[in-house]
Amino acid sequence: MVSSYGPHFGEEAPLVGRYGSGTIFFTNCNLRCLFCQNYSISQLGEGQKVSKEDLAYMMLSLQARGCHNINLVSPTHVVPQILEALELAVESGLHLPLVYNSGGYDSVETLRILDGVVDIYMPDMKYDDEETARELSGIGNYPEINKAAIKEMHRQTGDLEINEEGVARRGLLVRHLVLPHGLAGSGNKRDSEFSQQRNFPQHLCQYHGSIPSLPPGFSNSKFRTANIIHGIP
């Protein structure tokens, strides 16, 4: 299922360029984040069923509109369907870099299937604490899975490469979620390992707490994401 698609100018700067990032928002998600800014899409199932032919058409349409890349948002749970559509799109002339835009809760086994297919990985690094991940996103063992996933992503694509126009063409871009009260573990040992690498940080007011079930202190709060372009040790 797809919620929407089109040129997106609110994405991370290295993806946007002059003509925008060609985003395709997939319905549902393998995370259950209480603060998700796309809650109606990720949790409530807002979207329409599409065939592989429809999905291939979306990719080609975004290319025809001048987008710099094809940005697959929340793709983790629909990788087989994406690969089927991608085969059709490539046969019809798709040549843009492919962006895998995920919450960072990806299995290494799935990522290895994408080796040589994905050009740019853009995962989240949401939490350093497993209990926080379980409470706010309904998932277990996030730190371990996230770290293994990011290392595999970097093995495949390396550091982020920027062209002369300032647009990413290949590599890894990690987004670290900054939560109130230090819940994301920002500034701890793991976060420091990333900040010591070659990086290009940005801060965005992207995540927000607007869901009634948020824990005390989260309602009507805005969260920041620090976007880090770097290598992984």
PDB file of C-alpha atoms in Angstrom:
ATOM      1  CA  MET A   1       0.000   0.000   0.000  1.00  0.00           C
ATOM      2  CA  VAL A   2       1.129   3.534  -0.799  1.00  0.00           C
ATOM      3  CA  SER A   3      -0.081   6.665   0.927  1.00  0.00           C
ATOM      4  CA  SER A   4       1.344   9.242  -1.485  1.00  0.00           C
ATOM      5  CA  TYR A   5       4.217  10.039  -3.806  1.00  0.00           C
ATOM      6  CA  GLY A   6       5.763  13.140  -5.307  1.00  0.00           C
ATOM      7  CA  PRO A   7       8.718  15.575  -5.165  1.00  0.00           C
ATOM      8  CA  HIS A   8       9.551  16.340  -1.528  1.00  0.00           C
ATOM      9  CA  PHE A   9      11.422  19.509  -0.559  1.00  0.00           C
ATOM     10  CA  GLY A  10      11.332  18.965   3.203  1.00  0.00           C
ATOM     11  CA  GLU A  11      13.694  16.011   3.206  1.00  0.00           C
ATOM     12  CA  GLU A  12      17.300  16.046   4.363  1.00  0.00           C
ATOM     13  CA  ALA A  13      19.263  18.656   2.384  1.00  0.00           C
ATOM     14  CA  PRO A  14      21.612  16.259   0.519  1.00  0.00           C
ATOM     15  CA  LEU A  15      18.585  14.556  -1.055  1.00  0.00           C
ATOM     16  CA  VAL A  16      16.536  17.588  -2.072  1.00  0.00           C
ATOM     17  CA  GLY A  17      18.709  19.623  -4.439  1.00  0.00           C
ATOM     18  CA  ARG A  18      16.855  21.888  -6.807  1.00  0.00           C
ATOM     19  CA  TYR A  19      14.088  19.557  -7.956  1.00  0.00           C
ATOM     20  CA  GLY A  20      13.286  17.618  -4.810  1.00  0.00           C
ATOM     21  CA  SER A  21      13.554  14.070  -3.555  1.00  0.00           C
ATOM     22  CA  GLY A  22      11.149  11.684  -5.279  1.00  0.00           C
ATOM     23  CA  THR A  23       9.443  10.229  -2.234  1.00  0.00           C
ATOM     24  CA  ILE A  24       7.086   7.266  -2.103  1.00  0.00           C
ATOM     25  CA  PHE A  25       5.385   6.921   1.286  1.00  0.00           C
ATOM     26  CA  PHE A  26       4.488   3.312   2.019  1.00  0.00           C
ATOM     27  CA  THR A  27       1.565   2.617   4.320  1.00  0.00           C
ATOM     28  CA  ASN A  28       2.261   0.991   7.707  1.00  0.00           C
ATOM     29  CA  CYS A  29       5.607   0.514   9.416  1.00  0.00           C
ATOM     30  CA  ASN A  30       7.529  -2.100  11.391  1.00  0.00           C
ATOM     31  CA  LEU A  31       7.771   0.409  14.275  1.00  0.00           C
ATOM     32  CA  ARG A  32       4.980   1.776  16.472  1.00  0.00           C
ATOM     33  CA  CYS A  33       6.411   5.167  17.440  1.00  0.00           C
ATOM     34  CA  LEU A  34       4.011   7.143  19.599  1.00  0.00           C
ATOM     35  CA  PHE A  35       5.454  10.428  18.347  1.00  0.00           C
ATOM     36  CA  CYS A  36       5.435   9.659  14.600  1.00  0.00           C
ATOM     37  CA  GLN A  37       4.704  12.727  12.481  1.00  0.00           C
ATOM     38  CA  ASN A  38       3.090  10.416   9.894  1.00  0.00           C
ATOM     39  CA  TYR A  39       0.948   8.561  12.440  1.00  0.00           C
ATOM     40  CA  SER A  40      -2.118   8.278  10.188  1.00  0.00           C
ATOM     41  CA  ILE A  41       0.033   6.578   7.559  1.00  0.00           C
ATOM     42  CA  SER A  42       2.306   4.439   9.709  1.00  0.00           C
ATOM     43  CA  GLN A  43      -0.195   3.352  12.362  1.00  0.00           C
ATOM     44  CA  LEU A  44      -3.703   3.888  10.985  1.00  0.00           C
ATOM     45  CA  GLY A  45      -3.101   2.409   7.543  1.00  0.00           C
ATOM     46  CA  GLU A  46      -3.912   5.455   5.430  1.00  0.00           C
ATOM     47  CA  GLY A  47      -3.209   4.597   1.801  1.00  0.00           C
ATOM     48  CA  GLN A  48      -4.223   2.570  -1.235  1.00  0.00           C
ATOM     49  CA  LYS A  49      -3.243  -0.820  -2.587  1.00  0.00           C
ATOM     50  CA  VAL A  50      -1.046  -0.621  -5.669  1.00  0.00           C
ATOM     51  CA  SER A  51       0.254  -3.225  -8.107  1.00  0.00           C
ATOM     52  CA  LYS A  52       3.906  -3.642  -9.021  1.00  0.00           C
ATOM     53  CA  GLU A  53       3.083  -1.928 -12.303  1.00  0.00           C
ATOM     54  CA  ASP A  54       1.608   1.023 -10.398  1.00  0.00           C
ATOM     55  CA  LEU A  55       4.668   1.287  -8.193  1.00  0.00           C
ATOM     56  CA  ALA A  56       7.011   1.137 -11.184  1.00  0.00           C
ATOM     57  CA  TYR A  57       4.979   3.917 -12.815  1.00  0.00           C
ATOM     58  CA  MET A  58       5.366   6.082  -9.709  1.00  0.00           C
ATOM     59  CA  MET A  59       9.139   5.711  -9.842  1.00  0.00           C
ATOM     60  CA  LEU A  60       9.290   6.588 -13.523  1.00  0.00           C
ATOM     61  CA  SER A  61       6.909   9.506 -13.018  1.00  0.00           C
ATOM     62  CA  LEU A  62       9.134  10.978 -10.314  1.00  0.00           C
ATOM     63  CA  GLN A  63      12.133  10.629 -12.603  1.00  0.00           C
ATOM     64  CA  ALA A  64      10.251  12.368 -15.418  1.00  0.00           C
ATOM     65  CA  ARG A  65       9.455  15.245 -13.049  1.00  0.00           C
ATOM     66  CA  GLY A  66      13.141  15.850 -12.479  1.00  0.00           C
ATOM     67  CA  CYS A  67      13.571  14.450  -8.968  1.00  0.00           C
ATOM     68  CA  HIS A  68      17.138  13.670  -7.941  1.00  0.00           C
ATOM     69  CA  ASN A  69      16.405  10.249  -6.479  1.00  0.00           C
ATOM     70  CA  ILE A  70      13.697   7.704  -5.653  1.00  0.00           C
ATOM     71  CA  ASN A  71      13.145   7.919  -1.897  1.00  0.00           C
ATOM     72  CA  LEU A  72      11.409   4.849  -0.427  1.00  0.00           C
ATOM     73  CA  VAL A  73       9.926   5.879   2.927  1.00  0.00           C
ATOM     74  CA  SER A  74       9.264   3.060   5.438  1.00  0.00           C
ATOM     75  CA  PRO A  75      10.207   0.289   2.988  1.00  0.00           C
ATOM     76  CA  THR A  76      11.274  -2.425   5.449  1.00  0.00           C
ATOM     77  CA  HIS A  77       8.033  -4.439   5.394  1.00  0.00           C
ATOM     78  CA  VAL A  78       7.552  -4.293   1.609  1.00  0.00           C
ATOM     79  CA  VAL A  79      11.033  -5.103   0.261  1.00  0.00           C
ATOM     80  CA  PRO A  80       9.864  -8.035  -1.963  1.00  0.00           C
ATOM     81  CA  GLN A  81       7.196  -5.867  -3.585  1.00  0.00           C
ATOM     82  CA  ILE A  82       9.655  -3.042  -4.133  1.00  0.00           C
ATOM     83  CA  LEU A  83      12.107  -5.354  -5.875  1.00  0.00           C
ATOM     84  CA  GLU A  84       9.394  -6.616  -8.216  1.00  0.00           C
ATOM     85  CA  ALA A  85       8.387  -3.082  -9.159  1.00  0.00           C
ATOM     86  CA  LEU A  86      11.989  -1.933  -9.448  1.00  0.00           C
ATOM     87  CA  GLU A  87      12.736  -4.608 -12.022  1.00  0.00           C
ATOM     88  CA  LEU A  88       9.942  -3.270 -14.217  1.00  0.00           C
ATOM     89  CA  ALA A  89      10.997   0.338 -13.699  1.00  0.00           C
ATOM     90  CA  VAL A  90      14.642  -0.321 -14.584  1.00  0.00           C
ATOM     91  CA  GLU A  91      13.592  -2.153 -17.726  1.00  0.00           C
ATOM     92  CA  SER A  92      11.661   0.989 -18.667  1.00  0.00           C
ATOM     93  CA  GLY A  93      14.586   3.328 -18.111  1.00  0.00           C
ATOM     94  CA  LEU A  94      14.775   4.140 -14.391  1.00  0.00           C
ATOM     95  CA  HIS A  95      18.312   5.257 -13.544  1.00  0.00           C
ATOM     96  CA  LEU A  96      18.044   7.501 -10.466  1.00  0.00           C
ATOM     97  CA  PRO A  97      19.777   6.680  -7.154  1.00  0.00           C
ATOM     98  CA  LEU A  98      17.557   4.613  -4.870  1.00  0.00           C
ATOM     99  CA  VAL A  99      17.163   5.818  -1.268  1.00  0.00           C
ATOM    100  CA  TYR A 100      16.230   3.338   1.480  1.00  0.00           C
ATOM    101  CA  ASN A 101      14.629   5.574   4.133  1.00  0.00           C
ATOM    102  CA  SER A 102      13.914   3.486   7.234  1.00  0.00           C
ATOM    103  CA  GLY A 103      13.558   3.599  10.998  1.00  0.00           C
ATOM    104  CA  GLY A 104      16.788   1.644  11.325  1.00  0.00           C
ATOM    105  CA  TYR A 105      15.077  -1.516  12.566  1.00  0.00           C
ATOM    106  CA  ASP A 106      16.206  -3.677   9.647  1.00  0.00           C
ATOM    107  CA  SER A 107      17.561  -7.198   9.640  1.00  0.00           C
ATOM    108  CA  VAL A 108      21.001  -7.766   8.156  1.00  0.00           C
ATOM    109  CA  GLU A 109      19.541 -10.647   6.136  1.00  0.00           C
ATOM    110  CA  THR A 110      17.097  -8.326   4.374  1.00  0.00           C
ATOM    111  CA  LEU A 111      19.744  -5.683   3.798  1.00  0.00           C
ATOM    112  CA  ARG A 112      22.039  -8.208   2.135  1.00  0.00           C
ATOM    113  CA  ILE A 113      19.318  -8.863  -0.431  1.00  0.00           C
ATOM    114  CA  LEU A 114      19.513  -5.154  -1.273  1.00  0.00           C
ATOM    115  CA  ASP A 115      23.291  -5.140  -1.735  1.00  0.00           C
ATOM    116  CA  GLY A 116      23.941  -3.568  -5.128  1.00  0.00           C
ATOM    117  CA  VAL A 117      20.355  -2.327  -5.409  1.00  0.00           C
ATOM    118  CA  VAL A 118      20.216   0.546  -2.913  1.00  0.00           C
ATOM    119  CA  ASP A 119      22.464   3.551  -3.567  1.00  0.00           C
ATOM    120  CA  ILE A 120      21.759   5.628  -0.447  1.00  0.00           C
ATOM    121  CA  TYR A 121      20.768   4.329   2.965  1.00  0.00           C
ATOM    122  CA  MET A 122      19.076   6.809   5.314  1.00  0.00           C
ATOM    123  CA  PRO A 123      18.235   4.999   8.572  1.00  0.00           C
ATOM    124  CA  ASP A 124      17.225   6.438  11.910  1.00  0.00           C
ATOM    125  CA  MET A 125      19.229   5.904  15.057  1.00  0.00           C
ATOM    126  CA  LYS A 126      16.387   6.421  17.528  1.00  0.00           C
ATOM    127  CA  TYR A 127      17.398   4.926  20.853  1.00  0.00           C
ATOM    128  CA  ASP A 128      20.345   3.686  22.845  1.00  0.00           C
ATOM    129  CA  ASP A 129      18.145   2.101  25.500  1.00  0.00           C
ATOM    130  CA  GLU A 130      16.092  -1.026  24.834  1.00  0.00           C
ATOM    131  CA  GLU A 131      13.393  -0.228  27.392  1.00  0.00           C
ATOM    132  CA  THR A 132      12.825   3.224  25.902  1.00  0.00           C
ATOM    133  CA  ALA A 133      12.511   1.668  22.463  1.00  0.00           C
ATOM    134  CA  ARG A 134       9.975  -0.817  23.789  1.00  0.00           C
ATOM    135  CA  GLU A 135       7.933   1.885  25.526  1.00  0.00           C
ATOM    136  CA  LEU A 136       7.896   4.464  22.732  1.00  0.00           C
ATOM    137  CA  SER A 137       8.087   2.285  19.611  1.00  0.00           C
ATOM    138  CA  GLY A 138       6.784  -1.103  20.727  1.00  0.00           C
ATOM    139  CA  ILE A 139       9.893  -3.017  19.664  1.00  0.00           C
ATOM    140  CA  GLY A 140      12.585  -5.086  21.334  1.00  0.00           C
ATOM    141  CA  ASN A 141      16.368  -5.169  21.027  1.00  0.00           C
ATOM    142  CA  TYR A 142      16.489  -1.961  18.980  1.00  0.00           C
ATOM    143  CA  PRO A 143      20.055  -0.823  19.845  1.00  0.00           C
ATOM    144  CA  GLU A 144      21.664  -4.123  18.813  1.00  0.00           C
ATOM    145  CA  ILE A 145      19.613  -4.541  15.629  1.00  0.00           C
ATOM    146  CA  ASN A 146      20.083  -0.891  14.685  1.00  0.00           C
ATOM    147  CA  LYS A 147      23.859  -0.967  15.102  1.00  0.00           C
ATOM    148  CA  ALA A 148      24.207  -4.159  13.046  1.00  0.00           C
ATOM    149  CA  ALA A 149      21.946  -2.740  10.327  1.00  0.00           C
ATOM    150  CA  ILE A 150      23.879   0.526  10.049  1.00  0.00           C
ATOM    151  CA  LYS A 151      27.198  -1.277   9.824  1.00  0.00           C
ATOM    152  CA  GLU A 152      25.846  -3.448   7.001  1.00  0.00           C
ATOM    153  CA  MET A 153      24.468  -0.391   5.208  1.00  0.00           C
ATOM    154  CA  HIS A 154      27.859   1.280   5.407  1.00  0.00           C
ATOM    155  CA  ARG A 155      29.618  -1.860   4.225  1.00  0.00           C
ATOM    156  CA  GLN A 156      27.509  -1.754   1.087  1.00  0.00           C
ATOM    157  CA  THR A 157      27.619   1.944   0.220  1.00  0.00           C
ATOM    158  CA  GLY A 158      30.386   3.628   2.218  1.00  0.00           C
ATOM    159  CA  ASP A 159      30.448   7.282   3.279  1.00  0.00           C
ATOM    160  CA  LEU A 160      28.006   9.682   1.690  1.00  0.00           C
ATOM    161  CA  GLU A 161      29.189  11.035  -1.662  1.00  0.00           C
ATOM    162  CA  ILE A 162      27.970  14.484  -2.729  1.00  0.00           C
ATOM    163  CA  ASN A 163      28.113  15.712  -6.325  1.00  0.00           C
ATOM    164  CA  GLU A 164      29.061  19.182  -7.511  1.00  0.00           C
ATOM    165  CA  GLU A 165      25.458  20.336  -7.065  1.00  0.00           C
ATOM    166  CA  GLY A 166      25.415  19.326  -3.409  1.00  0.00           C
ATOM    167  CA  VAL A 167      23.158  16.316  -3.987  1.00  0.00           C
ATOM    168  CA  ALA A 168      23.909  12.864  -2.597  1.00  0.00           C
ATOM    169  CA  ARG A 169      24.568  10.142  -5.115  1.00  0.00           C
ATOM    170  CA  ARG A 170      25.681   7.232  -2.909  1.00  0.00           C
ATOM    171  CA  GLY A 171      26.455   6.322   0.680  1.00  0.00           C
ATOM    172  CA  LEU A 172      25.071   6.402   4.198  1.00  0.00           C
ATOM    173  CA  LEU A 173      23.210   9.223   5.966  1.00  0.00           C
ATOM    174  CA  VAL A 174      22.260   8.491   9.584  1.00  0.00           C
ATOM    175  CA  ARG A 175      19.573  10.488  11.414  1.00  0.00           C
ATOM    176  CA  HIS A 176      19.784  10.567  15.185  1.00  0.00           C
ATOM    177  CA  LEU A 177      16.546  11.343  16.992  1.00  0.00           C
ATOM    178  CA  VAL A 178      16.942  13.780  19.881  1.00  0.00           C
ATOM    179  CA  LEU A 179      14.249  13.261  22.533  1.00  0.00           C
ATOM    180  CA  PRO A 180      13.432  15.225  25.709  1.00  0.00           C
ATOM    181  CA  HIS A 181      15.075  14.211  28.981  1.00  0.00           C
ATOM    182  CA  GLY A 182      17.863  12.355  27.163  1.00  0.00           C
ATOM    183  CA  LEU A 183      15.604   9.412  26.307  1.00  0.00           C
ATOM    184  CA  ALA A 184      17.369   8.753  23.006  1.00  0.00           C
ATOM    185  CA  GLY A 185      20.743   8.429  24.698  1.00  0.00           C
ATOM    186  CA  SER A 186      22.182  11.425  22.851  1.00  0.00           C
ATOM    187  CA  GLY A 187      25.729  12.223  23.916  1.00  0.00           C
ATOM    188  CA  ASN A 188      26.478   8.774  25.320  1.00  0.00           C
ATOM    189  CA  LYS A 189      29.331   6.485  24.258  1.00  0.00           C
ATOM    190  CA  ARG A 190      27.546   5.111  21.209  1.00  0.00           C
ATOM    191  CA  ASP A 191      26.540   8.563  19.998  1.00  0.00           C
ATOM    192  CA  SER A 192      30.095   9.778  20.537  1.00  0.00           C
ATOM    193  CA  GLU A 193      31.451   7.025  18.295  1.00  0.00           C
ATOM    194  CA  PHE A 194      29.421   8.492  15.447  1.00  0.00           C
ATOM    195  CA  SER A 195      30.239  12.124  16.162  1.00  0.00           C
ATOM    196  CA  GLN A 196      33.968  11.350  16.018  1.00  0.00           C
ATOM    197  CA  GLN A 197      33.638  10.269  12.402  1.00  0.00           C
ATOM    198  CA  ARG A 198      33.683  12.638   9.411  1.00  0.00           C
ATOM    199  CA  ASN A 199      30.247  14.199   9.639  1.00  0.00           C
ATOM    200  CA  PHE A 200      27.924  16.978   8.557  1.00  0.00           C
ATOM    201  CA  PRO A 201      25.265  17.499  11.258  1.00  0.00           C
ATOM    202  CA  GLN A 202      21.957  19.293  10.758  1.00  0.00           C
ATOM    203  CA  HIS A 203      19.040  19.826  13.152  1.00  0.00           C
ATOM    204  CA  LEU A 204      15.411  19.711  12.115  1.00  0.00           C
ATOM    205  CA  CYS A 205      12.098  20.032  13.982  1.00  0.00           C
ATOM    206  CA  GLN A 206      10.735  16.944  12.305  1.00  0.00           C
ATOM    207  CA  TYR A 207       9.232  14.663  14.927  1.00  0.00           C
ATOM    208  CA  HIS A 208       6.467  15.831  17.208  1.00  0.00           C
ATOM    209  CA  GLY A 209       4.357  14.460  20.020  1.00  0.00           C
ATOM    210  CA  SER A 210       0.748  14.908  19.036  1.00  0.00           C
ATOM    211  CA  ILE A 211      -0.656  11.494  19.917  1.00  0.00           C
ATOM    212  CA  PRO A 212      -2.940  11.370  22.982  1.00  0.00           C
ATOM    213  CA  SER A 213      -1.259   8.231  24.349  1.00  0.00           C
ATOM    214  CA  LEU A 214       2.179   9.833  24.714  1.00  0.00           C
ATOM    215  CA  PRO A 215       3.756   9.565  28.169  1.00  0.00           C
ATOM    216  CA  PRO A 216       3.694  12.642  30.423  1.00  0.00           C
ATOM    217  CA  GLY A 217       5.993  15.388  29.200  1.00  0.00           C
ATOM    218  CA  PHE A 218       5.727  14.442  25.526  1.00  0.00           C
ATOM    219  CA  SER A 219       2.441  16.099  24.531  1.00  0.00           C
ATOM    220  CA  ASN A 220       2.780  19.148  22.280  1.00  0.00           C
ATOM    221  CA  SER A 221       6.559  18.768  22.313  1.00  0.00           C
ATOM    222  CA  LYS A 222       8.727  18.926  19.227  1.00  0.00           C
ATOM    223  CA  PHE A 223      11.665  16.627  18.755  1.00  0.00           C
ATOM    224  CA  ARG A 224      14.776  17.249  16.730  1.00  0.00           C
ATOM    225  CA  THR A 225      16.651  14.979  14.404  1.00  0.00           C
ATOM    226  CA  ALA A 226      20.366  15.383  13.975  1.00  0.00           C
ATOM    227  CA  ASN A 227      21.337  14.253  10.498  1.00  0.00           C
ATOM    228  CA  ILE A 228      24.851  12.841  10.429  1.00  0.00           C
ATOM    229  CA  ILE A 229      26.732  12.003   7.257  1.00  0.00           C
ATOM    230  CA  HIS A 230      29.730   9.873   8.115  1.00  0.00           C
ATOM    231  CA  GLY A 231      31.572   6.608   8.127  1.00  0.00           C
ATOM    232  CA  ILE A 232      30.935   3.800  10.561  1.00  0.00           C
ATOM    233  CA  PRO A 233      33.841   2.297  12.550  1.00  0.00           C
TER     234      PRO A 233
END
